[in-house]
CSV table of C-alpha atoms in Angstrom, one decimal:
chain,number,residue,atom,x,y,z
A,12,ASN,CA,4.8,-11.8,-53.1
A,13,THR,CA,5.9,-14.0,-50.3
A,14,VAL,CA,9.3,-12.3,-50.1
A,15,LYS,CA,7.5,-8.9,-50.0
A,16,LYS,CA,5.2,-10.0,-47.2
A,17,GLU,CA,8.2,-11.3,-45.2
A,18,THR,CA,10.0,-8.0,-45.8
A,19,VAL,CA,7.0,-5.9,-44.6
A,20,LEU,CA,6.6,-8.2,-41.6
A,21,GLU,CA,10.3,-7.8,-40.6
A,22,THR,CA,10.1,-4.1,-41.1
A,23,SER,CA,7.0,-3.9,-38.9
A,24,LYS,CA,8.7,-6.0,-36.2
A,25,GLN,CA,11.7,-3.8,-36.3
A,26,THR,CA,9.6,-0.7,-36.0
A,27,SER,CA,7.8,-2.1,-32.9
A,28,ILE,CA,11.1,-3.0,-31.3
A,29,ASP,CA,12.5,0.4,-32.0
A,30,GLU,CA,9.4,2.1,-30.6
A,31,TYR,CA,9.7,-0.1,-27.4
A,32,LEU,CA,13.4,0.7,-26.9
A,33,LYS,CA,13.0,4.4,-27.6
A,34,PRO,CA,13.0,6.5,-24.4
A,35,GLN,CA,9.4,7.1,-23.4
A,36,LYS,CA,8.2,10.7,-23.3
A,37,VAL,CA,7.4,11.9,-19.8
A,38,TRP,CA,3.9,13.2,-19.3
A,39,SER,CA,3.5,16.9,-18.4
A,40,ILE,CA,2.2,17.8,-15.0
A,41,ASN,CA,-1.2,18.9,-16.5
A,42,ASP,CA,-1.6,15.8,-18.6
A,43,SER,CA,-5.0,14.1,-17.8
A,44,ARG,CA,-3.2,10.9,-17.1
A,45,SER,CA,-0.8,12.7,-14.7
A,46,GLN,CA,-3.7,14.4,-13.0
A,47,ALA,CA,-5.5,11.1,-12.4
A,48,ILE,CA,-2.3,9.8,-10.6
A,49,HIS,CA,-1.9,13.1,-8.7
A,50,ARG,CA,-5.4,12.6,-7.3
A,51,LYS,CA,-4.8,9.0,-6.3
A,52,ILE,CA,-1.7,10.0,-4.4
A,53,GLY,CA,-3.5,12.8,-2.7
A,54,LEU,CA,-6.3,10.5,-1.7
A,55,MET,CA,-3.8,8.1,-0.3
A,56,MET,CA,-2.2,10.9,1.8
A,57,ALA,CA,-5.6,11.9,3.2
A,58,LEU,CA,-7.0,8.4,3.8
A,59,ASP,CA,-3.8,6.9,5.3
A,60,ASN,CA,-2.6,10.1,7.1
A,61,GLN,CA,0.6,10.1,5.1
A,62,PRO,CA,2.9,13.2,5.2
A,63,PHE,CA,3.5,15.3,2.1
A,64,THR,CA,7.1,14.2,2.2
A,65,LEU,CA,5.9,10.8,1.0
A,66,VAL,CA,6.6,12.0,-2.6
A,67,GLU,CA,10.2,12.5,-1.7
A,68,ASP,CA,10.7,9.0,-0.4
A,69,THR,CA,13.1,6.9,-2.5
A,70,GLY,CA,11.1,3.7,-2.2
A,71,PHE,CA,7.9,5.3,-3.2
A,72,ASN,CA,9.5,7.0,-6.2
A,73,ASN,CA,11.0,3.7,-7.3
A,74,LEU,CA,7.6,2.1,-7.1
A,75,MET,CA,5.9,4.8,-9.1
A,76,ASN,CA,8.7,4.8,-11.7
A,77,HIS,CA,8.3,1.1,-12.1
A,78,LEU,CA,4.5,1.2,-12.4
A,79,GLU,CA,4.5,4.2,-14.8
A,80,PRO,CA,7.8,5.6,-16.1
A,81,ARG,CA,6.1,8.4,-17.9
A,82,TYR,CA,4.7,9.9,-14.7
A,83,CYS,CA,6.9,12.7,-13.3
A,84,MET,CA,6.5,13.0,-9.5
A,85,PRO,CA,5.6,16.6,-8.5
A,86,SER,CA,7.0,18.3,-5.3
A,87,ARG,CA,5.3,18.0,-1.9
A,88,LYS,CA,4.4,21.7,-2.2
A,89,PHE,CA,2.3,20.8,-5.3
A,90,PHE,CA,0.3,18.4,-3.2
A,91,SER,CA,0.0,20.6,-0.2
A,92,LYS,CA,-1.0,23.7,-2.2
A,93,THR,CA,-2.9,22.2,-5.1
A,94,ILE,CA,-4.1,18.6,-4.8
A,95,ILE,CA,-5.1,18.3,-1.2
A,96,PRO,CA,-7.0,21.7,-1.3
A,97,GLN,CA,-8.8,20.4,-4.4
A,98,LEU,CA,-9.8,17.2,-2.7
A,99,TYR,CA,-10.9,19.2,0.4
A,100,MET,CA,-13.2,21.5,-1.6
A,101,GLU,CA,-14.7,18.5,-3.4
A,102,LEU,CA,-15.5,16.8,-0.1
A,103,ASN,CA,-16.6,20.1,1.4
A,104,ASP,CA,-19.1,20.6,-1.5
A,105,LYS,CA,-20.3,17.0,-1.1
A,106,ILE,CA,-20.9,17.3,2.6
A,107,SER,CA,-22.6,20.8,2.2
A,108,GLY,CA,-24.9,19.3,-0.4
A,109,LYS,CA,-26.1,16.7,2.1
A,110,LEU,CA,-26.3,19.0,5.0
A,111,ILE,CA,-28.4,21.6,3.2
A,112,LYS,CA,-31.0,19.0,2.4
A,113,THR,CA,-31.3,18.0,6.1
A,114,ASP,CA,-34.0,19.6,8.2
A,115,TYR,CA,-32.6,18.8,11.6
A,116,ILE,CA,-29.0,18.0,12.7
A,117,SER,CA,-27.6,16.8,16.0
A,118,PHE,CA,-24.1,17.6,17.1
A,119,SER,CA,-21.3,16.5,19.4
A,120,SER,CA,-18.4,18.6,20.5
A,121,ASP,CA,-15.3,18.3,22.7
A,122,ILE,CA,-12.2,20.2,23.6
A,123,TRP,CA,-8.8,18.7,24.1
A,124,THR,CA,-5.2,19.7,24.3
A,125,CYS,CA,-2.4,18.0,22.4
A,126,PRO,CA,0.1,16.7,25.1
A,127,ILE,CA,3.1,17.3,22.7
A,128,SER,CA,2.4,20.8,21.3
A,129,HIS,CA,0.1,21.9,24.2
A,130,GLU,CA,-2.2,23.4,21.5
A,131,SER,CA,-5.9,23.2,22.2
A,132,PHE,CA,-8.6,22.2,19.7
A,133,ILE,CA,-12.4,22.0,19.6
A,134,SER,CA,-14.3,19.4,17.5
A,135,LEU,CA,-17.7,19.6,16.0
A,136,SER,CA,-19.4,16.5,14.5
A,137,SER,CA,-22.8,16.3,12.9
A,138,HIS,CA,-25.3,13.4,13.1
A,139,SER,CA,-28.4,13.2,11.0
A,140,ILE,CA,-30.6,11.0,8.9
A,141,ASP,CA,-31.9,11.6,5.4
A,142,LYS,CA,-35.4,11.2,4.1
A,143,ASP,CA,-34.7,7.5,3.4
A,144,PHE,CA,-33.5,7.1,7.1
A,145,ASN,CA,-29.9,6.6,6.1
A,146,ARG,CA,-27.5,7.9,8.8
A,147,PHE,CA,-25.0,10.6,7.9
A,148,ASP,CA,-22.2,11.2,10.5
A,149,VAL,CA,-19.3,13.5,9.7
A,150,VAL,CA,-16.6,15.4,11.6
A,151,LEU,CA,-17.1,19.0,10.4
A,152,HIS,CA,-14.3,20.6,12.4
A,153,ALA,CA,-11.2,19.9,14.4
A,154,SER,CA,-10.4,23.6,14.9
A,155,HIS,CA,-7.5,25.3,16.6
A,156,PHE,CA,-8.8,26.9,19.8
A,157,PRO,CA,-6.1,29.1,21.4
A,158,GLU,CA,-8.6,31.3,23.3
A,159,SER,CA,-9.5,30.8,27.0
A,160,HIS,CA,-11.9,27.9,27.3
A,161,ILE,CA,-14.7,30.0,28.9
A,162,GLY,CA,-18.3,29.7,28.0
A,163,ILE,CA,-18.5,32.9,25.9
A,164,ASN,CA,-15.6,31.8,23.7
A,165,ILE,CA,-16.9,28.3,23.3
A,166,SER,CA,-20.3,29.7,22.2
A,167,LYS,CA,-18.7,32.0,19.7
A,168,LYS,CA,-16.6,29.2,18.3
A,169,LEU,CA,-19.6,26.9,17.9
A,170,GLU,CA,-21.5,29.7,16.1
A,171,SER,CA,-18.6,30.3,13.8
A,172,MET,CA,-18.4,26.6,12.9
A,173,TRP,CA,-22.1,26.3,12.3
A,174,ASP,CA,-22.1,29.5,10.2
A,175,SER,CA,-19.2,28.1,8.0
A,176,TRP,CA,-21.6,25.3,7.0
A,177,LYS,CA,-24.7,27.5,6.8
A,178,ILE,CA,-26.5,25.6,9.5
A,179,GLN,CA,-29.1,27.9,10.8
A,180,ALA,CA,-30.3,27.9,14.5
A,181,GLU,CA,-33.7,26.4,13.7
A,182,ARG,CA,-31.9,23.3,12.2
A,183,ARG,CA,-29.7,22.7,15.2
A,184,HIS,CA,-31.5,19.9,17.0
A,185,ILE,CA,-29.3,19.0,20.0
A,186,LEU,CA,-25.7,19.1,21.2
A,187,VAL,CA,-24.0,16.2,23.0
A,188,ARG,CA,-21.2,17.5,25.3
A,189,ASP,CA,-19.4,16.7,28.5
A,190,GLY,CA,-20.5,18.0,31.9
A,191,ALA,CA,-17.8,20.6,32.4
A,192,SER,CA,-19.1,23.9,33.5
A,193,ASN,CA,-17.5,25.8,30.6
A,194,MET,CA,-19.2,23.4,28.0
A,195,ILE,CA,-22.5,23.8,29.8
A,196,SER,CA,-22.1,27.6,29.7
A,197,GLY,CA,-21.0,27.5,26.1
A,198,SER,CA,-24.0,25.5,24.9
A,199,ASN,CA,-26.4,27.6,27.0
A,200,LEU,CA,-25.0,30.8,25.5
A,201,ALA,CA,-25.2,29.3,22.0
A,202,LYS,CA,-28.9,28.6,22.7
A,203,ILE,CA,-28.9,25.0,21.6
A,204,PRO,CA,-30.5,22.2,23.6
A,205,ALA,CA,-27.8,20.1,25.1
A,206,ILE,CA,-27.3,16.7,26.8
A,207,HIS,CA,-24.5,15.4,28.9
A,208,CYS,CA,-22.6,12.6,27.3
A,209,THR,CA,-23.8,9.4,29.0
A,210,ILE,CA,-20.4,7.7,28.7
A,211,HIS,CA,-18.7,10.7,30.3
A,212,LEU,CA,-21.2,10.3,33.2
A,213,LEU,CA,-20.3,6.7,33.5
A,214,GLN,CA,-16.6,7.5,33.7
A,215,LEU,CA,-17.4,10.0,36.6
A,216,VAL,CA,-19.1,7.1,38.4
A,217,VAL,CA,-16.1,4.9,37.7
A,218,SER,CA,-13.7,7.5,39.1
A,219,ASP,CA,-15.8,8.0,42.2
A,220,SER,CA,-16.1,4.2,42.8
A,221,ILE,CA,-12.3,3.8,42.9
A,222,SER,CA,-11.6,6.9,45.0
A,223,GLU,CA,-11.1,5.1,48.4
A,224,ASN,CA,-7.6,5.4,49.8
A,225,ILE,CA,-6.9,1.7,49.8
A,226,VAL,CA,-7.9,1.4,46.2
A,227,ILE,CA,-5.9,4.5,45.2
A,228,ASP,CA,-2.8,3.0,46.9
A,229,VAL,CA,-3.1,-0.2,44.9
A,230,LEU,CA,-3.7,1.6,41.6
A,231,SER,CA,-0.6,3.8,42.3
A,232,LYS,CA,1.5,0.7,42.9
A,233,CYS,CA,0.2,-0.8,39.6
A,234,ARG,CA,1.0,2.3,37.7
A,235,ARG,CA,4.5,2.4,39.1
A,236,LEU,CA,5.1,-1.2,38.0
A,237,VAL,CA,3.8,-0.5,34.4
A,238,THR,CA,6.0,2.7,34.3
A,239,HIS,CA,9.0,0.6,35.3
A,240,PHE,CA,8.6,-1.6,32.2
A,241,ASN,CA,7.8,1.4,30.0
A,242,HIS,CA,11.1,3.0,30.9
A,243,SER,CA,13.3,-0.1,30.6
A,244,SER,CA,13.8,-2.2,27.5
A,245,LEU,CA,15.9,-4.6,29.6
A,246,ALA,CA,13.0,-5.1,32.1
A,247,CYS,CA,10.6,-5.7,29.2
A,248,ASN,CA,12.9,-8.3,27.7
A,249,ASN,CA,13.4,-10.1,31.1
A,250,PHE,CA,9.6,-10.1,31.6
A,251,LYS,CA,9.1,-11.5,28.1
A,252,GLN,CA,11.6,-14.4,28.9
A,253,ILE,CA,9.7,-15.2,32.1
A,254,GLN,CA,6.5,-15.5,30.1
A,255,LEU,CA,8.1,-17.7,27.5
A,256,GLN,CA,9.4,-20.0,30.3
A,257,GLN,CA,5.8,-20.3,31.5
A,258,ASN,CA,4.7,-21.3,27.9
A,259,LEU,CA,2.8,-18.1,27.5
A,260,ASP,CA,2.4,-15.8,24.5
A,261,PRO,CA,4.4,-12.7,25.7
A,262,LEU,CA,2.3,-9.7,26.5
A,263,CYS,CA,3.1,-6.2,27.8
A,264,LEU,CA,1.4,-4.5,30.7
A,265,VAL,CA,-1.0,-1.7,29.9
A,266,GLN,CA,-0.6,1.8,31.2
A,267,ASP,CA,-3.8,3.5,32.2
A,268,VAL,CA,-4.4,7.1,31.1
A,269,PRO,CA,-6.8,9.3,33.2
A,270,THR,CA,-8.5,10.8,30.1
A,271,ARG,CA,-8.9,7.5,28.3
A,272,TRP,CA,-12.0,5.6,29.0
A,273,ASN,CA,-11.6,2.0,30.3
A,274,SER,CA,-7.8,2.3,30.6
A,275,THR,CA,-7.8,1.5,34.3
A,276,TYR,CA,-9.8,-1.6,33.7
A,277,LEU,CA,-7.5,-2.7,30.9
A,278,MET,CA,-4.5,-2.1,33.0
A,279,LEU,CA,-5.8,-4.2,35.9
A,280,ASP,CA,-7.2,-6.9,33.7
A,281,ARG,CA,-3.8,-7.4,31.9
A,282,LEU,CA,-2.0,-7.3,35.2
A,283,ASN,CA,-4.2,-10.0,36.7
A,284,LYS,CA,-3.8,-12.1,33.5
A,285,LEU,CA,0.0,-11.9,33.9
A,286,LYS,CA,-0.1,-12.4,37.7
A,287,VAL,CA,2.3,-15.4,37.8
A,288,PRO,CA,4.9,-13.8,35.5
A,289,VAL,CA,4.6,-10.5,37.5
A,290,GLN,CA,5.2,-12.3,40.8
A,291,LEU,CA,8.2,-14.2,39.4
A,292,TYR,CA,9.7,-11.0,38.0
A,293,LEU,CA,9.2,-9.1,41.3
A,294,ALA,CA,10.7,-12.0,43.3
A,295,GLU,CA,14.0,-11.3,41.5
A,296,ARG,CA,13.9,-7.5,42.1
A,297,SER,CA,14.9,-6.1,45.4
A,298,ASP,CA,14.1,-2.5,44.3
A,299,LEU,CA,10.4,-3.3,43.6
A,300,ILE,CA,7.8,-4.2,46.2
A,301,SER,CA,5.7,-7.3,45.5
A,302,PHE,CA,1.9,-7.3,45.7
A,303,SER,CA,0.4,-8.8,48.8
A,304,THR,CA,-2.4,-11.3,48.8
A,305,LEU,CA,-4.8,-8.6,49.9
A,306,GLU,CA,-3.7,-6.3,47.1
A,307,TRP,CA,-4.2,-9.0,44.5
A,308,THR,CA,-7.7,-9.6,45.9
A,309,ILE,CA,-8.4,-5.8,45.7
A,310,ILE,CA,-7.2,-5.8,42.0
A,311,LEU,CA,-9.6,-8.7,41.2
A,312,ASN,CA,-12.5,-7.0,43.0
A,313,ILE,CA,-11.9,-3.8,41.1
A,314,ILE,CA,-11.9,-5.7,37.8
A,315,LYS,CA,-15.2,-7.3,38.7
A,316,LEU,CA,-16.5,-3.8,39.5
A,317,LEU,CA,-15.3,-2.2,36.3
A,318,LYS,CA,-16.1,-4.9,33.8
A,319,PRO,CA,-19.8,-4.0,33.4
A,320,PHE,CA,-18.8,-0.4,32.8
A,321,PHE,CA,-16.2,-1.5,30.3
A,322,GLN,CA,-18.8,-3.5,28.3
A,323,LEU,CA,-21.4,-0.8,28.5
A,324,THR,CA,-18.9,1.8,27.3
A,325,LEU,CA,-18.1,-0.3,24.3
A,326,GLU,CA,-21.8,-0.7,23.4
A,327,MET,CA,-22.5,3.0,23.8
A,328,SER,CA,-19.5,4.0,21.8
A,329,SER,CA,-20.8,2.3,18.7
A,330,GLU,CA,-21.5,4.6,15.8
A,331,ILE,CA,-25.0,3.2,15.5
A,332,THR,CA,-26.0,3.9,19.1
A,333,THR,CA,-28.6,6.7,19.6
A,334,LEU,CA,-29.8,8.7,22.5
A,335,SER,CA,-32.8,6.4,22.8
A,336,SER,CA,-30.8,3.2,22.8
């Protein structure tokens, strides 16, 4: 009996080893286990803004093959035509289900043009609370807007976006927009109460406060210096070495962007923080003009002027800030 038991045990062990060494059968694309992984990869693409070509990357495929050899990676077309649309519809249904239960919805909208493709887009975000006073904020659209940005076209686009979510006029509470004449016209034609974005108004105040010629000249000089570093890796490296010699953690200068809030303040604040390294760098360059004592004083005064606007903009940009805040 003991011999028989040992024989059976050895046979069982051999069978287990053989099963382990035998090539594993690859799951079909429609296998429930494959579908679960398809979904996770699709969610990763959406959440992390990954391209569809991710599934063609050697490293990613090596990782997936190591984690689950039985999983067969589908093509990028499979994800773009099947998985992502499925996830979109699931999310669409979830959002629709929440919106349809909401009596009144506020909105924000803006138009912008991509600096690379020069294509224009219009956004529409909804802001509401449910019966338990839980906030629900969601971007409903970032829609291509190739038409002329005149009031009538904006109003038609807004109506189209609202209709796609079945949001009737009586449930549209208010629209937050900028103060451009075309946006004012568009909201008026769409017959929705509207309010000028407070932060946008603040930025108009900021722009007006730094519009004096002497300030404009100093800002132009600052921008030229930042551009100098942006266009030269050698200059950046030299500037870094100067900071290291001063026992400073190397930092880069910040370029301001006219359409980006607070960017002028951030540019000047960084420039002032790196005042000594900047002066040392400019002292070695005959092709660049140094800042005078008066210009450094002007920079410091502008920083003092803009700092409250910077802090207020951050506070008002919070997702929990309301019109009554």
